[in-house]
Amino acid sequence: MQLYNLKHPNQQVSFRQATLQSIGRDSGLFFPSILPRFDDIDSLLSMSFVDRSSAILQHLLGDEFGHDTIDDMVRNAFTFPVPVVPVEDNICTLELFHGPTLAFKDFGARFMAQVMSHLIERGDHNGPLTILSATSGDTGAAVAHAFHNVPNIQVVVLYPKGKISSLQEKLFCTLGGNIHTIAVESDFDTCQDLVKQCFADAELVRRYGLNSANSINISRLIAQTTYYFEATAQLRGKEVVISVPSGNFGNLTAGLIAQSLGAPIKAFIASTNINDTVPRYLATGDWRVNLTQATMSNAMDVSAPNNWPRIEALFARHQKAPNVELRYNAVTEAETTEAMLQLKNAGYISEPHGAVAYASLKKLLLQGEHGVFLGTAHPAKFKDSVEATLQQSIRLPAELEAVANRKVLSSTISANKRELENQLAIYVAD
Ligand SMILES: *Cc1c(COP(=O)(O)O)cnc(C)c1O
C-alpha cells in the first residue's frame, strides 16, 4: 500500500513506514494513494469475519506482507466475536466491545501491535521502540493490552492521576512487564502536552524510538475497516445506514474507507456529543473549535478532531462534498440520557457513547432504511453513569472482575518533562 502525506503529497511512504513513523513531515497525516474496489463483494460478504478480514487486509497490504503473515496477524488480533444485535424492527447495534479492554479500540491497537512486532522481527526497525501515549481511559488500556509481552517494545502510558475511574486504572496499570504506567499530577490535556513535548524533541525520539499508537497511526484505521464489512454481511440486502459516535473521527474514517473499497453502506451519520465542531462545520462551512466540554460520553470530548483532514481528502478524491454525503447530528446530555432510557425500554442496555449514535439514528433514519449504531464500549466500562441513569446495577464482565483486586503498578510524577525523561531512562535501556 502506498500512502502520501496530506500536507506534503510528495512525501510518499509504504504501509510499513507509515506504521513505524505514525506521522509525516509538518505533522501531516498519511493516507492511502488508492483504495482499490473489490470486484466480487458478494463472495467477500459470504466469508466468516476472520477469513474476510484476512482477505481485506491482503487486498490492501499484500504487496508488503506475505499471505500467511497477514493471515497470522489477523488471527492473533481478532480473537473475539463481532455480533450485530437487533434492538428495534429497523435498528440494530454492531457490538465492538468484546475484546480484552471492552472497547472498539482493541481492533486497531491489537492489529497495530501485530504489525509492529512483525516489523521488528524481520529487522525493519533497529534500536529501541517505545510506544508513548497519553490516555483519558480507553486508548491506554487497548494499547497496553495489545502490546503486553510483545518482545522488544516498551510501552509508556501517561494518565491524569485520580481523574480516571479506579476500574479503568486497574484495567491497564496492573499488567507489569513491558507496560509502564505513569500517573501525572495534572489533567489529561497536560499529559497530552507532555507527550507532545517529547515527540518534538528529536534527540529523545531517536534515543528511545518513540511512536504514538493513537489514531493518527493509519494501521489502526485500516484494521477497523473490517468490522464495517461484517455489519453489511450480517444485514445483506438491506439499505444500511451506520451511525458512528465520534470524537477524533478515526472510526468514521475507517467506515468511509470500507465504503470506498465497496462495502454496501448507503450512508453514514457523524454523531457527536455537545463537542460539535464537525456538525457545526458541516452545517455552516465554518470550522470553529470551541473549548472542550466534559460529557458522559467522555471518550468523545474532543473539539479538534485529528482525523478530519483524512475525511476531507477522501471526499475530495471522489469529487463529493462531505456536507452533502454525510448525515450529521450533535446530541445533548439530556438527549443521551433519554436515548439510554429508550434503549432500556426496548430491552437493551447501552452506555453513553452508543446512546449518542442511537439518538442520531432515531432522528435521521429514513423510511425503508436499516439503521446500525456502533456499540463502541461495554456498559460496564461506564458503570457509574449507566447505573445512575438506568437506576439498576450492572454486572462486571470477567475481564474487569479479574483485575478489580490487582495492585496498581504506576509511578507518579508531577507534570514536568524532566521527570518524564527520568522515567523513560529507567524503563527503556538505550
Ligand atoms: C475513542 C472512542 C470513541 C470515539 O472514536 P473516534 O475514532 O475517536 O471518533 C467513541 N466511543 C468510545 C467508547 C471510544 O473509546
Short mmCIF file of C-alpha atoms and ligand atoms in Angstrom, two decimals:
data_model
loop_
_atom_site.label_atom_id
_atom_site.label_comp_id
_atom_site.label_asym_id
_atom_site.label_seq_id
_atom_site.Cartn_x
_atom_site.Cartn_y
_atom_site.Cartn_z
CA MET A 1 0.00 0.00 0.00
CA GLN A 2 1.34 3.37 -0.95
CA LEU A 3 0.44 6.35 1.21
CA TYR A 4 1.12 10.07 0.94
CA ASN A 5 1.38 12.92 3.42
CA LEU A 6 -1.76 15.05 3.19
CA LYS A 7 0.32 18.18 3.85
CA HIS A 8 3.18 17.27 1.51
CA PRO A 9 1.82 14.96 -1.22
CA ASN A 10 5.36 14.41 -2.48
CA GLN A 11 6.24 12.54 0.70
CA GLN A 12 5.18 9.00 -0.21
CA VAL A 13 5.69 6.04 2.07
CA SER A 14 4.87 2.35 2.31
CA PHE A 15 2.44 1.00 4.89
CA ARG A 16 5.42 -0.26 6.90
CA GLN A 17 6.97 3.22 7.02
CA ALA A 18 3.65 4.88 7.80
CA THR A 19 3.10 2.50 10.72
CA LEU A 20 6.60 2.96 12.13
CA GLN A 21 6.61 6.75 11.70
CA SER A 22 2.94 7.40 12.60
CA ILE A 23 3.06 10.93 11.22
CA GLY A 24 4.66 12.72 8.26
CA ARG A 25 6.53 15.96 7.75
CA ASP A 26 4.95 19.02 9.47
CA SER A 27 2.65 16.63 11.36
CA GLY A 28 0.88 15.71 8.10
CA LEU A 29 -1.31 12.61 8.19
CA PHE A 30 -0.60 9.65 5.92
CA PHE A 31 -3.43 8.46 3.68
CA PRO A 32 -3.60 5.68 1.06
CA SER A 33 -2.93 6.89 -2.50
CA ILE A 34 -5.51 4.47 -3.92
CA LEU A 35 -8.29 2.44 -2.39
CA PRO A 36 -8.85 -0.41 -4.83
CA ARG A 37 -12.51 -1.55 -5.02
CA PHE A 38 -13.29 -5.24 -4.58
CA ASP A 39 -14.83 -6.67 -7.73
CA ASP A 40 -16.55 -9.58 -6.01
CA ILE A 41 -18.23 -8.15 -2.93
CA ASP A 42 -20.77 -10.98 -2.79
CA SER A 43 -18.24 -13.70 -2.22
CA LEU A 44 -16.37 -11.48 0.25
CA LEU A 45 -19.54 -10.98 2.28
CA SER A 46 -20.17 -14.74 2.36
CA MET A 47 -16.98 -15.39 4.35
CA SER A 48 -16.59 -15.62 8.12
CA PHE A 49 -15.40 -12.47 9.91
CA VAL A 50 -11.81 -13.62 10.34
CA ASP A 51 -11.44 -15.09 6.84
CA ARG A 52 -12.94 -11.97 5.30
CA SER A 53 -10.74 -9.67 7.41
CA SER A 54 -7.72 -11.59 6.22
CA ALA A 55 -8.88 -11.21 2.59
CA ILE A 56 -9.49 -7.46 3.01
CA LEU A 57 -6.07 -6.86 4.55
CA GLN A 58 -4.41 -8.96 1.86
CA HIS A 59 -6.15 -6.90 -0.79
CA LEU A 60 -4.69 -3.76 0.81
CA LEU A 61 -1.35 -4.88 2.21
CA GLY A 62 -0.49 -7.92 0.10
CA ASP A 63 2.28 -6.03 -1.70
CA GLU A 64 4.18 -5.65 1.58
CA PHE A 65 3.42 -8.80 3.57
CA GLY A 66 3.02 -12.42 2.55
CA HIS A 67 -0.34 -14.17 2.62
CA ASP A 68 0.49 -16.27 5.69
CA THR A 69 1.90 -13.32 7.62
CA ILE A 70 -1.29 -11.30 7.14
CA ASP A 71 -3.43 -14.28 7.98
CA ASP A 72 -1.49 -14.87 11.22
CA MET A 73 -1.69 -11.20 12.20
CA VAL A 74 -5.48 -11.18 11.70
CA ARG A 75 -5.99 -14.44 13.60
CA ASN A 76 -3.84 -13.22 16.52
CA ALA A 77 -5.50 -9.79 16.64
CA PHE A 78 -9.20 -10.56 16.10
CA THR A 79 -9.85 -13.22 18.73
CA PHE A 80 -13.33 -12.11 19.79
CA PRO A 81 -16.82 -12.01 18.25
CA VAL A 82 -18.43 -9.01 16.46
CA PRO A 83 -22.19 -9.51 16.87
CA VAL A 84 -24.98 -7.50 15.24
CA VAL A 85 -27.75 -7.33 17.85
CA PRO A 86 -31.31 -6.32 16.84
CA VAL A 87 -32.77 -3.59 19.03
CA GLU A 88 -35.91 -2.48 17.19
CA ASP A 89 -37.57 -3.55 13.90
CA ASN A 90 -35.30 -1.49 11.71
CA ILE A 91 -32.45 -0.74 14.13
CA CYS A 92 -29.61 -2.86 15.41
CA THR A 93 -26.23 -2.33 17.02
CA LEU A 94 -22.82 -3.60 15.97
CA GLU A 95 -21.15 -4.57 19.27
CA LEU A 96 -17.47 -3.74 19.06
CA PHE A 97 -16.69 -4.22 22.76
CA HIS A 98 -15.98 -7.91 23.14
CA GLY A 99 -12.19 -7.55 23.10
CA PRO A 100 -9.95 -7.65 26.19
CA THR A 101 -10.43 -3.99 27.14
CA LEU A 102 -14.12 -3.83 26.26
CA ALA A 103 -14.00 -1.03 23.69
CA PHE A 104 -13.64 -0.93 19.89
CA LYS A 105 -10.08 0.39 20.22
CA ASP A 106 -8.96 -3.21 20.76
CA PHE A 107 -9.34 -3.85 16.99
CA GLY A 108 -6.91 -1.17 15.89
CA ALA A 109 -4.46 -1.48 18.78
CA ARG A 110 -4.18 -5.27 18.52
CA PHE A 111 -3.62 -5.23 14.77
CA MET A 112 -1.06 -2.43 15.09
CA ALA A 113 0.81 -4.46 17.73
CA GLN A 114 0.90 -7.41 15.34
CA VAL A 115 2.31 -5.27 12.54
CA MET A 116 4.94 -3.65 14.78
CA SER A 117 6.10 -6.90 16.25
CA HIS A 118 6.41 -8.41 12.77
CA LEU A 119 8.42 -5.41 11.54
CA ILE A 120 10.82 -5.68 14.48
CA GLU A 121 11.18 -9.42 14.00
CA ARG A 122 12.19 -9.03 10.38
CA GLY A 123 14.59 -6.19 11.12
CA ASP A 124 12.71 -3.25 9.54
CA HIS A 125 13.27 -1.31 12.72
CA ASN A 126 16.59 -1.08 14.53
CA GLY A 127 17.17 0.08 18.09
CA PRO A 128 14.59 0.53 20.82
CA LEU A 129 10.91 1.03 20.07
CA THR A 130 8.85 2.81 22.68
CA ILE A 131 5.16 3.46 22.45
CA LEU A 132 4.45 6.67 24.34
CA SER A 133 0.87 7.81 24.77
CA ALA A 134 -1.39 9.83 26.97
CA THR A 135 -4.84 8.49 27.74
CA SER A 136 -8.10 9.57 29.28
CA GLY A 137 -9.02 5.90 29.57
CA ASP A 138 -9.80 3.68 26.59
CA THR A 139 -6.80 4.14 24.29
CA GLY A 140 -4.25 3.49 27.02
CA ALA A 141 -5.96 0.28 28.05
CA ALA A 142 -6.25 -1.03 24.50
CA VAL A 143 -2.64 -0.18 23.66
CA ALA A 144 -1.26 -1.59 26.93
CA HIS A 145 -3.09 -4.89 26.46
CA ALA A 146 -2.26 -5.15 22.78
CA PHE A 147 1.48 -4.66 23.32
CA HIS A 148 1.79 -6.56 26.59
CA ASN A 149 4.65 -9.07 26.30
CA VAL A 150 5.45 -8.12 22.68
CA PRO A 151 9.24 -8.58 22.56
CA ASN A 152 11.50 -5.54 22.09
CA ILE A 153 8.77 -2.96 22.58
CA GLN A 154 8.32 -0.86 25.71
CA VAL A 155 5.04 0.92 26.36
CA VAL A 156 4.75 4.05 28.47
CA VAL A 157 1.25 5.38 29.17
CA LEU A 158 0.55 8.67 30.93
CA TYR A 159 -2.77 9.42 32.56
CA PRO A 160 -4.10 12.12 34.88
CA LYS A 161 -3.78 10.95 38.49
CA GLY A 162 -7.15 10.47 40.16
CA LYS A 163 -9.08 11.50 37.03
CA ILE A 164 -9.85 8.12 35.52
CA SER A 165 -12.10 5.58 37.21
CA SER A 166 -10.46 3.09 39.54
CA LEU A 167 -11.73 0.28 37.32
CA GLN A 168 -10.18 1.88 34.22
CA GLU A 169 -6.89 2.24 36.11
CA LYS A 170 -6.94 -1.42 37.17
CA LEU A 171 -7.52 -2.47 33.58
CA PHE A 172 -4.17 -1.24 32.28
CA CYS A 173 -1.96 -0.30 35.24
CA THR A 174 -1.70 -3.81 36.66
CA LEU A 175 -0.03 -5.60 33.75
CA GLY A 176 3.67 -5.14 34.52
CA GLY A 177 6.38 -6.49 32.22
CA ASN A 178 6.93 -4.13 29.29
CA ILE A 179 3.92 -1.95 30.23
CA HIS A 180 4.88 1.13 32.27
CA THR A 181 2.12 3.43 33.52
CA ILE A 182 2.66 6.89 34.92
CA ALA A 183 0.09 8.86 36.91
CA VAL A 184 0.68 12.53 36.28
CA GLU A 185 -0.35 15.03 38.93
CA SER A 186 -2.39 17.07 36.50
CA ASP A 187 -5.18 16.79 33.91
CA PHE A 188 -5.47 14.96 30.58
CA ASP A 189 -4.54 17.96 28.42
CA THR A 190 -1.29 18.33 30.36
CA CYS A 191 -0.50 14.63 29.87
CA GLN A 192 -1.05 15.05 26.16
CA ASP A 193 1.11 18.14 26.18
CA LEU A 194 3.97 16.28 27.92
CA VAL A 195 3.79 13.59 25.24
CA LYS A 196 3.85 16.25 22.51
CA GLN A 197 6.91 17.87 24.10
CA CYS A 198 8.68 14.51 23.95
CA PHE A 199 7.78 13.99 20.28
CA ALA A 200 9.04 17.49 19.50
CA ASP A 201 12.44 16.56 20.98
CA ALA A 202 14.26 14.89 18.06
CA GLU A 203 17.03 13.56 20.28
CA LEU A 204 14.53 11.88 22.61
CA VAL A 205 12.57 10.43 19.67
CA ARG A 206 15.76 8.94 18.28
CA ARG A 207 17.15 7.64 21.57
CA TYR A 208 14.00 5.75 22.58
CA GLY A 209 12.43 5.15 19.16
CA LEU A 210 9.23 6.91 20.21
CA ASN A 211 5.96 6.02 18.48
CA SER A 212 2.50 7.24 19.44
CA ALA A 213 -0.08 4.48 18.72
CA ASN A 214 -3.04 6.88 18.65
CA SER A 215 -5.50 7.02 15.74
CA ILE A 216 -3.01 9.17 13.83
CA ASN A 217 -1.44 5.80 13.04
CA ILE A 218 -3.01 4.54 9.81
CA SER A 219 -2.55 0.86 10.74
CA ARG A 220 -5.31 1.24 13.32
CA LEU A 221 -7.80 2.64 10.82
CA ILE A 222 -7.02 0.05 8.16
CA ALA A 223 -7.76 -2.69 10.72
CA GLN A 224 -11.06 -1.05 11.65
CA THR A 225 -12.43 -1.26 8.09
CA THR A 226 -13.07 -4.98 8.67
CA TYR A 227 -16.00 -4.67 11.04
CA TYR A 228 -17.90 -2.39 8.68
CA PHE A 229 -17.87 -5.25 6.18
CA GLU A 230 -19.12 -7.53 8.95
CA ALA A 231 -22.13 -5.27 9.59
CA THR A 232 -23.11 -5.34 5.92
CA ALA A 233 -22.50 -9.09 5.73
CA GLN A 234 -24.94 -9.69 8.58
CA LEU A 235 -27.51 -7.32 7.03
CA ARG A 236 -27.29 -8.33 3.39
CA GLY A 237 -29.88 -6.91 1.06
CA LYS A 238 -30.77 -4.07 3.42
CA GLU A 239 -30.18 -0.36 2.88
CA VAL A 240 -27.66 0.03 5.66
CA VAL A 241 -27.14 3.40 7.38
CA ILE A 242 -24.44 3.45 10.08
CA SER A 243 -24.29 5.96 12.92
CA VAL A 244 -20.78 6.44 14.28
CA PRO A 245 -20.25 8.00 17.74
CA SER A 246 -17.29 10.25 17.01
CA GLY A 247 -14.52 12.07 18.87
CA ASN A 248 -11.29 12.08 16.89
CA PHE A 249 -13.18 10.71 13.84
CA GLY A 250 -10.86 7.74 13.31
CA ASN A 251 -13.77 5.32 13.42
CA LEU A 252 -15.77 7.23 10.79
CA THR A 253 -12.66 7.49 8.60
CA ALA A 254 -12.36 3.70 8.70
CA GLY A 255 -16.03 3.36 7.73
CA LEU A 256 -15.63 5.68 4.76
CA ILE A 257 -12.56 3.72 3.63
CA ALA A 258 -14.61 0.50 3.84
CA GLN A 259 -17.33 2.13 1.73
CA SER A 260 -14.74 3.23 -0.85
CA LEU A 261 -13.48 -0.36 -1.02
CA GLY A 262 -17.02 -1.45 -1.90
CA ALA A 263 -18.80 -2.23 1.39
CA PRO A 264 -22.51 -1.70 0.55
CA ILE A 265 -23.25 1.09 3.03
CA LYS A 266 -25.88 3.60 1.92
CA ALA A 267 -24.94 6.42 4.29
CA PHE A 268 -23.10 7.36 7.46
CA ILE A 269 -24.21 9.57 10.32
CA ALA A 270 -21.44 11.53 12.02
CA SER A 271 -22.71 11.67 15.61
CA THR A 272 -21.08 13.77 18.30
CA ASN A 273 -21.94 14.93 21.79
CA ILE A 274 -22.02 18.68 22.51
CA ASN A 275 -18.39 18.90 21.39
CA ASP A 276 -19.82 19.50 17.96
CA THR A 277 -17.11 21.10 15.81
CA VAL A 278 -17.85 18.78 12.87
CA PRO A 279 -21.68 19.03 12.81
CA ARG A 280 -21.40 22.82 13.04
CA TYR A 281 -18.81 22.84 10.29
CA LEU A 282 -20.97 20.69 8.02
CA ALA A 283 -23.97 22.93 8.64
CA THR A 284 -22.21 26.27 8.21
CA GLY A 285 -18.94 25.65 6.36
CA ASP A 286 -17.17 27.36 9.25
CA TRP A 287 -14.51 25.35 11.15
CA ARG A 288 -14.58 26.83 14.61
CA VAL A 289 -13.08 24.99 17.59
CA ASN A 290 -14.73 25.77 20.92
CA LEU A 291 -13.45 24.91 24.38
CA THR A 292 -13.91 21.18 25.06
CA GLN A 293 -16.78 20.41 27.44
CA ALA A 294 -16.95 17.39 29.76
CA THR A 295 -19.80 14.96 28.99
CA MET A 296 -20.99 11.47 29.92
CA SER A 297 -19.53 10.20 26.64
CA ASN A 298 -16.08 11.36 27.66
CA ALA A 299 -14.11 9.44 25.01
CA MET A 300 -15.75 11.85 22.53
CA ASP A 301 -14.87 15.02 24.40
CA VAL A 302 -12.73 16.26 21.55
CA SER A 303 -13.16 19.61 19.86
CA ALA A 304 -10.26 19.50 17.37
CA PRO A 305 -10.67 16.07 15.77
CA ASN A 306 -7.35 14.75 14.45
CA ASN A 307 -8.69 12.65 11.61
CA TRP A 308 -10.91 15.17 9.87
CA PRO A 309 -8.34 16.02 7.13
CA ARG A 310 -8.43 12.38 6.04
CA ILE A 311 -12.21 12.56 5.59
CA GLU A 312 -11.92 15.77 3.58
CA ALA A 313 -9.26 14.17 1.38
CA LEU A 314 -11.38 11.08 0.72
CA PHE A 315 -14.44 13.08 -0.33
CA ALA A 316 -12.32 15.38 -2.49
CA ARG A 317 -10.93 12.33 -4.28
CA HIS A 318 -14.45 11.11 -5.07
CA GLN A 319 -15.35 14.68 -6.10
CA LYS A 320 -18.01 14.80 -3.45
CA ALA A 321 -18.78 17.23 -0.65
CA PRO A 322 -18.87 15.95 2.94
CA ASN A 323 -21.82 18.18 3.87
CA VAL A 324 -23.87 16.61 1.06
CA GLU A 325 -22.82 12.97 1.56
CA LEU A 326 -22.72 12.76 5.35
CA ARG A 327 -25.66 12.98 7.68
CA TYR A 328 -24.67 14.60 10.96
CA ASN A 329 -26.04 15.37 14.39
CA ALA A 330 -24.87 16.62 17.78
CA VAL A 331 -26.53 15.12 20.85
CA THR A 332 -27.07 16.94 24.14
CA GLU A 333 -26.56 15.33 27.55
CA ALA A 334 -30.33 15.24 28.13
CA GLU A 335 -30.83 13.51 24.77
CA THR A 336 -28.11 10.99 25.65
CA THR A 337 -29.88 10.11 28.91
CA GLU A 338 -33.20 9.89 27.07
CA ALA A 339 -31.66 7.56 24.47
CA MET A 340 -30.26 5.26 27.16
CA LEU A 341 -33.72 5.05 28.73
CA GLN A 342 -35.42 4.40 25.37
CA LEU A 343 -32.94 1.63 24.70
CA LYS A 344 -33.60 0.13 28.11
CA ASN A 345 -37.33 0.13 27.29
CA ALA A 346 -36.51 -1.72 24.08
CA GLY A 347 -34.67 -4.29 26.22
CA TYR A 348 -31.12 -3.17 25.50
CA ILE A 349 -28.55 -1.77 27.95
CA SER A 350 -26.24 0.76 26.34
CA GLU A 351 -23.63 3.20 27.60
CA PRO A 352 -23.43 6.91 26.71
CA HIS A 353 -21.29 6.62 23.51
CA GLY A 354 -23.54 4.05 21.85
CA ALA A 355 -26.56 6.04 23.04
CA VAL A 356 -25.31 9.15 21.24
CA ALA A 357 -25.17 7.18 17.99
CA TYR A 358 -28.63 5.72 18.62
CA ALA A 359 -30.14 9.16 19.28
CA SER A 360 -28.83 10.41 15.91
CA LEU A 361 -30.15 7.35 14.13
CA LYS A 362 -33.64 7.91 15.56
CA LYS A 363 -33.56 11.44 14.20
CA LEU A 364 -32.10 10.81 10.75
CA LEU A 365 -33.08 7.31 9.62
CA LEU A 366 -35.41 7.38 6.61
CA GLN A 367 -38.28 5.09 5.63
CA GLY A 368 -37.09 1.76 4.26
CA GLU A 369 -33.58 2.05 5.66
CA HIS A 370 -31.96 -0.23 8.22
CA GLY A 371 -30.03 1.60 10.92
CA VAL A 372 -26.92 0.39 12.73
CA PHE A 373 -25.43 2.24 15.67
CA LEU A 374 -21.92 1.30 16.71
CA GLY A 375 -21.62 -0.02 20.26
CA THR A 376 -18.14 1.29 20.99
CA ALA A 377 -17.84 0.31 24.67
CA HIS A 378 -19.25 -2.23 27.10
CA PRO A 379 -21.80 -0.68 29.51
CA ALA A 380 -19.74 -1.90 32.50
CA LYS A 381 -16.89 0.33 31.40
CA PHE A 382 -19.13 3.31 32.16
CA LYS A 383 -20.76 1.63 35.15
CA ASP A 384 -21.31 4.79 37.20
CA SER A 385 -23.21 6.77 34.59
CA VAL A 386 -25.11 3.73 33.33
CA GLU A 387 -26.23 2.77 36.83
CA ALA A 388 -27.17 6.34 37.74
CA THR A 389 -29.16 6.82 34.52
CA LEU A 390 -30.92 3.48 34.39
CA GLN A 391 -31.36 3.01 38.15
CA GLN A 392 -30.16 -0.55 38.00
CA SER A 393 -26.89 -2.27 38.76
CA ILE A 394 -24.58 -3.55 36.05
CA ARG A 395 -22.60 -6.75 36.42
CA LEU A 396 -18.88 -6.61 35.75
CA PRO A 397 -17.74 -8.83 32.90
CA ALA A 398 -14.97 -11.35 33.63
CA GLU A 399 -12.24 -9.06 32.22
CA LEU A 400 -12.98 -6.35 34.79
CA GLU A 401 -13.76 -8.75 37.62
CA ALA A 402 -10.36 -10.34 37.14
CA VAL A 403 -8.41 -7.10 37.63
CA ALA A 404 -10.54 -5.48 40.32
CA ASN A 405 -8.29 -6.72 43.13
CA ARG A 406 -4.89 -6.41 41.48
CA LYS A 407 -2.28 -3.95 42.61
CA VAL A 408 -1.78 -0.75 40.58
CA LEU A 409 1.87 -0.61 39.48
CA SER A 410 2.03 3.00 38.26
CA SER A 411 4.65 5.50 39.28
CA THR A 412 3.65 9.09 39.94
CA ILE A 413 5.30 12.22 38.56
CA SER A 414 4.50 15.90 38.53
CA ALA A 415 3.74 17.50 35.16
CA ASN A 416 7.29 18.09 34.11
CA LYS A 417 9.24 16.85 31.08
CA ARG A 418 12.45 16.26 33.10
CA GLU A 419 10.66 13.86 35.41
CA LEU A 420 9.15 12.05 32.45
CA GLU A 421 12.60 11.74 30.87
CA ASN A 422 13.95 10.25 34.08
CA GLN A 423 11.21 7.62 33.99
CA LEU A 424 11.89 6.85 30.33
CA ALA A 425 15.57 6.30 31.15
CA ILE A 426 14.57 3.77 33.81
CA TYR A 427 12.09 1.92 31.58
CA VAL A 428 13.98 1.91 28.31
CA ALA A 429 17.60 0.88 28.05
CA ASP A 430 19.24 2.70 25.13
C1 LIG B 1 -12.42 6.52 21.22
C2 LIG B 1 -13.88 6.30 21.44
C3 LIG B 1 -14.87 6.90 20.62
C4 LIG B 1 -14.51 7.89 19.52
O1 LIG B 1 -13.89 7.28 18.42
P1 LIG B 1 -13.07 8.18 17.35
O2 LIG B 1 -12.45 7.20 16.44
O3 LIG B 1 -12.06 8.95 18.16
O4 LIG B 1 -14.05 9.07 16.69
C5 LIG B 1 -16.20 6.56 20.81
N1 LIG B 1 -16.57 5.72 21.80
C6 LIG B 1 -15.67 5.16 22.64
C7 LIG B 1 -16.15 4.25 23.71
C8 LIG B 1 -14.30 5.41 22.49
O5 LIG B 1 -13.40 4.85 23.32
#
